[in-house]
PDB file of C-alpha atoms in Angstrom:
ATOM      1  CA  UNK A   1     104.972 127.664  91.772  1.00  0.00           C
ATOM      2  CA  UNK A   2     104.273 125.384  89.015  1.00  0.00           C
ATOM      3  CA  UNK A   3     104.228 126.994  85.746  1.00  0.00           C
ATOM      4  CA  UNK A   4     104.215 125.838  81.829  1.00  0.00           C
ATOM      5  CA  UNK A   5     104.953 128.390  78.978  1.00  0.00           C
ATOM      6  CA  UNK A   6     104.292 127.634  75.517  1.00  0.00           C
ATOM      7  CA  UNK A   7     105.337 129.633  72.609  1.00  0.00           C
ATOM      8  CA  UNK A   8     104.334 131.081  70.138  1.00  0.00           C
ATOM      9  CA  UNK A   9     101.062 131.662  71.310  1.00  0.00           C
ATOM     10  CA  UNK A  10      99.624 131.762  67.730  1.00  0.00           C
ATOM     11  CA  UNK A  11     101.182 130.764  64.051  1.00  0.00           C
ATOM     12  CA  UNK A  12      99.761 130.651  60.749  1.00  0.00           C
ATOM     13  CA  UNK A  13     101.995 128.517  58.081  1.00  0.00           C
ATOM     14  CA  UNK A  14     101.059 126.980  54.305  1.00  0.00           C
ATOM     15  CA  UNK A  15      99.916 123.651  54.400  1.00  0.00           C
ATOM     16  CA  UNK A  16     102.852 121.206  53.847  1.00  0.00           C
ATOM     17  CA  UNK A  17     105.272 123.427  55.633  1.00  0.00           C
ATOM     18  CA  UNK A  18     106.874 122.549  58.960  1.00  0.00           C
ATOM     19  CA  UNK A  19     106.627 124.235  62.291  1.00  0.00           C
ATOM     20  CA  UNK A  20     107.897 123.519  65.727  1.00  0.00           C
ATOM     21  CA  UNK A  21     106.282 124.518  69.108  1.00  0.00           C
ATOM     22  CA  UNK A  22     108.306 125.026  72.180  1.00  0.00           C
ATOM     23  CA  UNK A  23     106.955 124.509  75.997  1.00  0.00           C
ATOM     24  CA  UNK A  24     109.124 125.307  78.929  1.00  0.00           C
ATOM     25  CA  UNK A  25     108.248 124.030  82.119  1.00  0.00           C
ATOM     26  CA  UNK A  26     109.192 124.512  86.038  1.00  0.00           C
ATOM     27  CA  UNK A  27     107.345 121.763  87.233  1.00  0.00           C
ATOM     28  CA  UNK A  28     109.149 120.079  89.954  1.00  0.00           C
ATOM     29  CA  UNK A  29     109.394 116.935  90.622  1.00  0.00           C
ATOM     30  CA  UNK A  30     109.044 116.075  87.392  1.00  0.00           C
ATOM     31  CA  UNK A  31     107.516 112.637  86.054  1.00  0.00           C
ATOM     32  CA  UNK A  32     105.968 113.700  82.589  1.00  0.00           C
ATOM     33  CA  UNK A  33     105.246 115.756  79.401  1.00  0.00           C
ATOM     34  CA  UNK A  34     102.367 115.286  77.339  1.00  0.00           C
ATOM     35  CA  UNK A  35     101.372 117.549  74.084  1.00  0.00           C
ATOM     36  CA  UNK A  36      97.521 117.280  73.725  1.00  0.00           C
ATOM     37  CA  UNK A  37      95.790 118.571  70.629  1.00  0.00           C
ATOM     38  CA  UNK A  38      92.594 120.221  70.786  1.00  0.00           C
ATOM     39  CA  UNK A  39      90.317 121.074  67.880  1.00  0.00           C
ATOM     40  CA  UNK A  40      87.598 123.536  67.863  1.00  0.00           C
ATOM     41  CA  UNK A  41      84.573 122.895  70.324  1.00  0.00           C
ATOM     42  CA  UNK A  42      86.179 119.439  71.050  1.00  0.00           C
ATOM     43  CA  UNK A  43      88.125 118.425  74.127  1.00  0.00           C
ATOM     44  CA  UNK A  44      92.193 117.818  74.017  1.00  0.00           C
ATOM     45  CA  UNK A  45      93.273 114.449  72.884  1.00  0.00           C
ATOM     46  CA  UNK A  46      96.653 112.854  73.935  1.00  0.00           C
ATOM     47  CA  UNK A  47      99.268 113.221  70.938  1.00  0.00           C
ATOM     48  CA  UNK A  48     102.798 112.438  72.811  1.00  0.00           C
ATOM     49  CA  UNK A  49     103.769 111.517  76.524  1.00  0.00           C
ATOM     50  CA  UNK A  50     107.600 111.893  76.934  1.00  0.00           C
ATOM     51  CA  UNK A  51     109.113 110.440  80.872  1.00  0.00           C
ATOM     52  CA  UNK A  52     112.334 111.645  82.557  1.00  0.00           C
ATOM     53  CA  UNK A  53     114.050 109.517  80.358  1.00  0.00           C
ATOM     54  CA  UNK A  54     112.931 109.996  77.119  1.00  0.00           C
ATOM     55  CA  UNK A  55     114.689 113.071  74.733  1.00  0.00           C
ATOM     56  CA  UNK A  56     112.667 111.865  71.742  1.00  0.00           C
ATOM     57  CA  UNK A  57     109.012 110.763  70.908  1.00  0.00           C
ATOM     58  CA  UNK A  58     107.235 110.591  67.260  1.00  0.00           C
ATOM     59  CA  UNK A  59     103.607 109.912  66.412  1.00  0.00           C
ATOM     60  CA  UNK A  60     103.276 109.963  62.851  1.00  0.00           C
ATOM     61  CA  UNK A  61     104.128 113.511  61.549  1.00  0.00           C
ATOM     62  CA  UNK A  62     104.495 114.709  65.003  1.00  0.00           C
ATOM     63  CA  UNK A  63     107.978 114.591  66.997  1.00  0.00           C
ATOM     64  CA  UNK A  64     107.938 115.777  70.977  1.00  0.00           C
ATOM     65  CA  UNK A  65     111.521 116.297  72.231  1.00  0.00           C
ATOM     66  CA  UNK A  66     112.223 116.733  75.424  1.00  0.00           C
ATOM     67  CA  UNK A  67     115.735 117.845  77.391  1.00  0.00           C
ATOM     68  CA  UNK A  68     114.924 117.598  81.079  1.00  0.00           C
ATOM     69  CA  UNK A  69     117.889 119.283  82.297  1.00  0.00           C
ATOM     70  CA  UNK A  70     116.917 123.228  80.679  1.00  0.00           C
ATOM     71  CA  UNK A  71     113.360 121.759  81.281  1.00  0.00           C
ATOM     72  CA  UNK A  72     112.125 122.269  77.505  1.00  0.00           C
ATOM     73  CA  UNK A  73     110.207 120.500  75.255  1.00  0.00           C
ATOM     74  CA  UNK A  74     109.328 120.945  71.082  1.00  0.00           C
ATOM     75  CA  UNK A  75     106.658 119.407  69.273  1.00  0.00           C
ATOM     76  CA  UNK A  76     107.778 119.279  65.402  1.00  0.00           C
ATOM     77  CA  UNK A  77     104.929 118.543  62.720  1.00  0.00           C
ATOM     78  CA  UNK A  78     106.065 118.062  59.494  1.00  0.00           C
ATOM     79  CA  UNK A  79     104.287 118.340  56.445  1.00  0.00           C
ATOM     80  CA  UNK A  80     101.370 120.188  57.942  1.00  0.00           C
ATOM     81  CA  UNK A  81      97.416 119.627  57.159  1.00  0.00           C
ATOM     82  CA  UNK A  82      94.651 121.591  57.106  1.00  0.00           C
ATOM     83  CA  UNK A  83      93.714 119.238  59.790  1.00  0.00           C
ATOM     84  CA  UNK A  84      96.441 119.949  61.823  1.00  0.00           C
ATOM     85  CA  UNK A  85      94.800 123.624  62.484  1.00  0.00           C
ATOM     86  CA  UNK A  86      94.148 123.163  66.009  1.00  0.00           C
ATOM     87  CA  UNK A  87      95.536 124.603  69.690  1.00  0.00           C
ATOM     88  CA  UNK A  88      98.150 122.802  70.973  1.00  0.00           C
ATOM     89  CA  UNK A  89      98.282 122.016  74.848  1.00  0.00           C
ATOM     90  CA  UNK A  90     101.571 121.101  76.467  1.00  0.00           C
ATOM     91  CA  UNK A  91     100.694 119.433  80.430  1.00  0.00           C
ATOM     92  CA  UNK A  92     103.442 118.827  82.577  1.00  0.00           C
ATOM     93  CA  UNK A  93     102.738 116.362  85.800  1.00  0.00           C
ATOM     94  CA  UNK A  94     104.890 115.785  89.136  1.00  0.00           C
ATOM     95  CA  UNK A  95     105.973 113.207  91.276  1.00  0.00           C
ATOM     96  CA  UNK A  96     104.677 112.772  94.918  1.00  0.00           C
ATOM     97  CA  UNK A  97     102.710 114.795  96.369  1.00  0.00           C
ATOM     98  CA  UNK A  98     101.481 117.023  93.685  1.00  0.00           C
ATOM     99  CA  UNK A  99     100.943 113.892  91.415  1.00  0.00           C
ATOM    100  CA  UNK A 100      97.434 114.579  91.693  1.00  0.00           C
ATOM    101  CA  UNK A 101      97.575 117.503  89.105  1.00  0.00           C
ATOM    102  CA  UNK A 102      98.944 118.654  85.793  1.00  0.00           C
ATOM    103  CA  UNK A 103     100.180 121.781  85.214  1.00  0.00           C
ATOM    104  CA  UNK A 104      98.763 123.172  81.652  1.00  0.00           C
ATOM    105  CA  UNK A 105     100.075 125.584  78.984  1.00  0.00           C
ATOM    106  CA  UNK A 106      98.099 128.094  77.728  1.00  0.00           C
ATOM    107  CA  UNK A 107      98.636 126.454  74.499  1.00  0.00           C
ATOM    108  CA  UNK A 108      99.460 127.624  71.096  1.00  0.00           C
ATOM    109  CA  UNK A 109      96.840 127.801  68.354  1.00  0.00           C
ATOM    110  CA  UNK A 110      97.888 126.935  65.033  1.00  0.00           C
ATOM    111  CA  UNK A 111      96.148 127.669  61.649  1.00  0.00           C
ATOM    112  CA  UNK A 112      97.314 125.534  58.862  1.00  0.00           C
ATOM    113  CA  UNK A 113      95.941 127.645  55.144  1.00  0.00           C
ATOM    114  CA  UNK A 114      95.711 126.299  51.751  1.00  0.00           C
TER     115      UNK A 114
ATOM    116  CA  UNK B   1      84.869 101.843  73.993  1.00  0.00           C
ATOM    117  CA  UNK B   2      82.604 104.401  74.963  1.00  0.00           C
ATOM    118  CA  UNK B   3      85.095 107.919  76.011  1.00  0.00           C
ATOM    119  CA  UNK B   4      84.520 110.128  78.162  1.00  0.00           C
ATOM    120  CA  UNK B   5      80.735 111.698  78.006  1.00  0.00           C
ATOM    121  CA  UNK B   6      79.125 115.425  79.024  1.00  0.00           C
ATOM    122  CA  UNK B   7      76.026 116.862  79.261  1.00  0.00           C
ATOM    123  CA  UNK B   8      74.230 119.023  78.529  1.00  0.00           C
ATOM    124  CA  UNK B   9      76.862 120.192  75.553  1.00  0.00           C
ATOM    125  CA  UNK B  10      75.717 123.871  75.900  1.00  0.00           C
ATOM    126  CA  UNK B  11      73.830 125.472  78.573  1.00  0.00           C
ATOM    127  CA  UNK B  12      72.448 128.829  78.275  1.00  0.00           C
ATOM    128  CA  UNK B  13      71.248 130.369  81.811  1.00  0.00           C
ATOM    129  CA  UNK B  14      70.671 133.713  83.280  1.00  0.00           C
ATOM    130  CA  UNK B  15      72.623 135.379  86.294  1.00  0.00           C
ATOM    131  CA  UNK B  16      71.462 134.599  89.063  1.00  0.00           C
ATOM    132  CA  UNK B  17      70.445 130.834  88.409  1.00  0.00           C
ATOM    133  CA  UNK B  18      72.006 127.392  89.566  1.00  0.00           C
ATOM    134  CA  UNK B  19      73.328 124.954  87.084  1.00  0.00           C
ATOM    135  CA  UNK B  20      74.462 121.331  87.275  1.00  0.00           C
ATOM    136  CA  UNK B  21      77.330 119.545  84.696  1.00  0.00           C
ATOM    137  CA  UNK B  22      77.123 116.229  84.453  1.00  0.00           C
ATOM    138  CA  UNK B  23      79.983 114.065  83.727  1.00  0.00           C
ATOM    139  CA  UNK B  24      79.834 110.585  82.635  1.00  0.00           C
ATOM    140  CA  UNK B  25      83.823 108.601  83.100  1.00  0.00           C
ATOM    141  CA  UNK B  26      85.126 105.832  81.221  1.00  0.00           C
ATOM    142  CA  UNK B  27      84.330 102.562  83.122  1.00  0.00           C
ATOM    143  CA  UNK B  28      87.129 101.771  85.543  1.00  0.00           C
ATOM    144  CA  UNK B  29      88.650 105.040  85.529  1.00  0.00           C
ATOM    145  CA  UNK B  30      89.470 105.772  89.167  1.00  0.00           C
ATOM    146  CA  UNK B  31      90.461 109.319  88.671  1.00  0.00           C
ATOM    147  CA  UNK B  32      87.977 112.204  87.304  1.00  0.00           C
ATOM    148  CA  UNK B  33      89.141 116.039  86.777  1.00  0.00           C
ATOM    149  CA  UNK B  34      87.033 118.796  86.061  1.00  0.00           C
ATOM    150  CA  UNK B  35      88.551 121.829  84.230  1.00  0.00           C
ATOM    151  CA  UNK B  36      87.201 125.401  83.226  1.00  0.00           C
ATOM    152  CA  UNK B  37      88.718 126.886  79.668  1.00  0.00           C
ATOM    153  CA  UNK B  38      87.669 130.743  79.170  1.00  0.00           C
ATOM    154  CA  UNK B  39      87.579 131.943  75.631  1.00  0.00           C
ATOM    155  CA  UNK B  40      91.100 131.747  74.300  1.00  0.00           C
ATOM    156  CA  UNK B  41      92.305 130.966  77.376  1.00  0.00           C
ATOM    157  CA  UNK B  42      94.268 127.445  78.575  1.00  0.00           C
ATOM    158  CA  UNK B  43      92.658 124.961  80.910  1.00  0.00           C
ATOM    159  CA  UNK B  44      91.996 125.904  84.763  1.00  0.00           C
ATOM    160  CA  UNK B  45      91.986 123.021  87.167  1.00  0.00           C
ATOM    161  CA  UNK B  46      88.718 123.210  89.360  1.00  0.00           C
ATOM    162  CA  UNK B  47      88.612 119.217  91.219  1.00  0.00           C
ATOM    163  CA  UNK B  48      90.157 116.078  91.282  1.00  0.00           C
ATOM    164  CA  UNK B  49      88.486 112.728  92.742  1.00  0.00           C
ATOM    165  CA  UNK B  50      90.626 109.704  93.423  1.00  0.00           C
ATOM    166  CA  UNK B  51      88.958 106.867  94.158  1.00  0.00           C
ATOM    167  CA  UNK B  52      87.090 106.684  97.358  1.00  0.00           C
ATOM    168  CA  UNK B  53      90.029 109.799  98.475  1.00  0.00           C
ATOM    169  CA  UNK B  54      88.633 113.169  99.582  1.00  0.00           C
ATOM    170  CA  UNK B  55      88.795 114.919  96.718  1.00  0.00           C
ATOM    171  CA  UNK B  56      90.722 118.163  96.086  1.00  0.00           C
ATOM    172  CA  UNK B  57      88.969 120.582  95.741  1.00  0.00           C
ATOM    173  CA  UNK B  58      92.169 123.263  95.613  1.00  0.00           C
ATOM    174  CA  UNK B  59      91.041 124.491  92.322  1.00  0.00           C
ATOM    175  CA  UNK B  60      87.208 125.340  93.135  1.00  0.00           C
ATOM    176  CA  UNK B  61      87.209 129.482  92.607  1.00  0.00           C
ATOM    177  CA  UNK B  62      84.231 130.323  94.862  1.00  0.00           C
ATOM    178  CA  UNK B  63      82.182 128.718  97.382  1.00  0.00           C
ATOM    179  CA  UNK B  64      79.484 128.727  94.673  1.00  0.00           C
ATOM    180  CA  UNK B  65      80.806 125.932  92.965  1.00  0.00           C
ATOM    181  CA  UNK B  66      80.745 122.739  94.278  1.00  0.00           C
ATOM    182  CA  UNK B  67      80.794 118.756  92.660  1.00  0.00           C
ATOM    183  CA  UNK B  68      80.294 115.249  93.782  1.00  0.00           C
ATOM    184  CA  UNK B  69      81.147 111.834  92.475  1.00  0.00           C
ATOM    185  CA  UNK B  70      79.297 108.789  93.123  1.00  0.00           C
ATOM    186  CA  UNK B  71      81.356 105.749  93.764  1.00  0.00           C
ATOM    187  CA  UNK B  72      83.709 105.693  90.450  1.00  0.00           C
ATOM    188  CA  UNK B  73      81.247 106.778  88.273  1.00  0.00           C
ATOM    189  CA  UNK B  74      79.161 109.980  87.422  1.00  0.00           C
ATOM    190  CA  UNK B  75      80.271 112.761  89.134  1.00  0.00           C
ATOM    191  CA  UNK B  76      78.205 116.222  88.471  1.00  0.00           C
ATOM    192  CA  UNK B  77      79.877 120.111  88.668  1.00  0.00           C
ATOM    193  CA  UNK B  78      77.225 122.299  90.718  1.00  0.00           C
ATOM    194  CA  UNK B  79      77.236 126.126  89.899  1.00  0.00           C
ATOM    195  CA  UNK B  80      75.172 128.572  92.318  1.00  0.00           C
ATOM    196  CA  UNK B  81      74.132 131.670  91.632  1.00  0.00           C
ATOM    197  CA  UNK B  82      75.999 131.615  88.528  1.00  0.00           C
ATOM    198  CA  UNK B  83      78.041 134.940  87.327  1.00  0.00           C
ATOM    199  CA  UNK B  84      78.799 136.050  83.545  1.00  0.00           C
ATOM    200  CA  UNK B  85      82.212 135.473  84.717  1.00  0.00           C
ATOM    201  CA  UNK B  86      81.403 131.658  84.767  1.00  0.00           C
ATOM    202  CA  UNK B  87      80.864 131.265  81.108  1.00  0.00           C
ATOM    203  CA  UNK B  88      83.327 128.824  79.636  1.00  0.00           C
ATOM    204  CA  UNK B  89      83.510 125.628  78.567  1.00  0.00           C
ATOM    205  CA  UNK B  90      83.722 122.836  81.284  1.00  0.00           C
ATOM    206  CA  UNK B  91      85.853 119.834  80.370  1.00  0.00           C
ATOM    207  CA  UNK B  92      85.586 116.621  82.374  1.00  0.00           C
ATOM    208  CA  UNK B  93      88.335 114.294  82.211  1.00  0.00           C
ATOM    209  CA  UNK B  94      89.099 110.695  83.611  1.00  0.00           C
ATOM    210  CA  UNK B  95      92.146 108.069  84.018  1.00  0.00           C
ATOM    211  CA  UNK B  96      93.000 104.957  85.150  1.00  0.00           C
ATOM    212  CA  UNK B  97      95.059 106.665  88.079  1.00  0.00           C
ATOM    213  CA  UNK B  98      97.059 109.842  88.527  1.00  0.00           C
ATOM    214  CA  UNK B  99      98.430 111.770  85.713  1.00  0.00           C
ATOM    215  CA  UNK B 100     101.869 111.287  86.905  1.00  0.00           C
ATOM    216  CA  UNK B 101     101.130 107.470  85.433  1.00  0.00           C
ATOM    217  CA  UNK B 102      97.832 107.173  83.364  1.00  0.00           C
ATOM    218  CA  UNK B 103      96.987 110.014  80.569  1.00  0.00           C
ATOM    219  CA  UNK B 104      93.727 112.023  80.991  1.00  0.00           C
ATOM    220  CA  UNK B 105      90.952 111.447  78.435  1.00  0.00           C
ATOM    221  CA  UNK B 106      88.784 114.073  78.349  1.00  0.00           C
ATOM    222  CA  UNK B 107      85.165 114.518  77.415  1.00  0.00           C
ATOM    223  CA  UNK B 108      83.906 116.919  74.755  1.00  0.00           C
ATOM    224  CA  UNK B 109      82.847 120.180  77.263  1.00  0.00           C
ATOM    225  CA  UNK B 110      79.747 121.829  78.556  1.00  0.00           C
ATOM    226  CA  UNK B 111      79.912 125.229  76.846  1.00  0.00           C
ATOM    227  CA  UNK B 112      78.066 127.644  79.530  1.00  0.00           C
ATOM    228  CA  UNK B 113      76.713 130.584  78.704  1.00  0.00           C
ATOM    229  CA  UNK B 114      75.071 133.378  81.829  1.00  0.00           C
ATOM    230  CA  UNK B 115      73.529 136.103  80.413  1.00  0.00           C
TER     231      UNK B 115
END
């Protein structure tokens, strides 16, 4: 079965510290990772989409890695924000005949504080 | 461009009564999801419509719930008889194609409330 795990499922840091986020995934085949962020009462919004061949993906302070041989993936945001308190959703999709779906993480809800 | 659009964005109902979800896609999008999120809980795929495809409807937890797409546009999430067990938020999401090549944009929820 296709299953994403995403840990920790909750963190609290200072704002302007760094924290990393880890997914693991058995999705199979695999043809991508995405890390969505969600905010409060809004729905998830595309932040990274890593392929096969990818290890390494930044969009402004955030940094998805991905090492698709232990089938892991990080997303690294530096410097945090209050703005950056939000749940973080990692989606893993297949190849062929499951390419229909994604497979979602639980996600992991992060508070940024002052 | 316009995104993705819901509505109504909260629905209050009692047990008992039928409720319908409208979902609005961004133009072009072929693809259109519809997910269920629980309190503090991840997404839960419910439907997927491809095209003109028969959807699948793998993900539909009961015979209560139902949806339909016209064409590639509006497609609208049908709840009978609803339970307090279906309270959640309902996200509808579209994309150019499948996920395993387009990303999903997703629409801002239905929060549902049964009391």
């Amino acid at each position: 079965k296709n299953q994403v795990e995403q840990s920790p499922q909750s963190l609290i840091i200072l704002e302007g510290k760094n924290c990393t986020l880890q997914c693991n995934y058995t999705v199979s085949p695999f043809s991508n990772l995405r890390w969505y962020k969600q905010d409060t009462g809004r729905g998830p919004v595309s932040l990274t989409i890593m392929t096969f061949s990818e290890n390494t993906k930044s969009n402004g302070r955030y940094t998805a890695t991905l090492d698709a041989d232990t089938k892991q993936s990080s997303l690294h945001i530096t410097a945090s924000q209050l703005s950056d308190s939000a749940s973080y959703i990692c989606v893993v999709s297949a190849r062929g005949t499951n390419a229909g779906k994604s497979t979602f993480g639980d996600g992991t809800t992060l508070t940024v504080k002052p | 461009g316009a995104g993705v659009s819901q509505s109504p964005s909260n629905k209050v109902t009692e047990k008992g009564k039928d409720v319908e979800l409208r979902c609005d896609p961004i133009s072009g999008h072929t693809a259109l999801y519809w997910y269920r999120q629980r309190l503090g809980q991840g997404l839960e795929f419910l439907i997927y419509f491809q095209g003109n495809s028969a959807p699948d409807k793998s993900g539909l937890p009961s015979d209560r719930f139902s949806a339909e797409r016209t064409g590639e546009s509006v497609s609208t999430l049908t709840i009978q008889r609803t339970q307090q067990e279906d309270s959640a938020v309902y996200l509808c999401a579209s994309s150019l194609g499948r996920p395993s090549s387009y990303e999903q944009y997703f629409g801002p929820g239905t929060r549902l409330t049964v009391t």
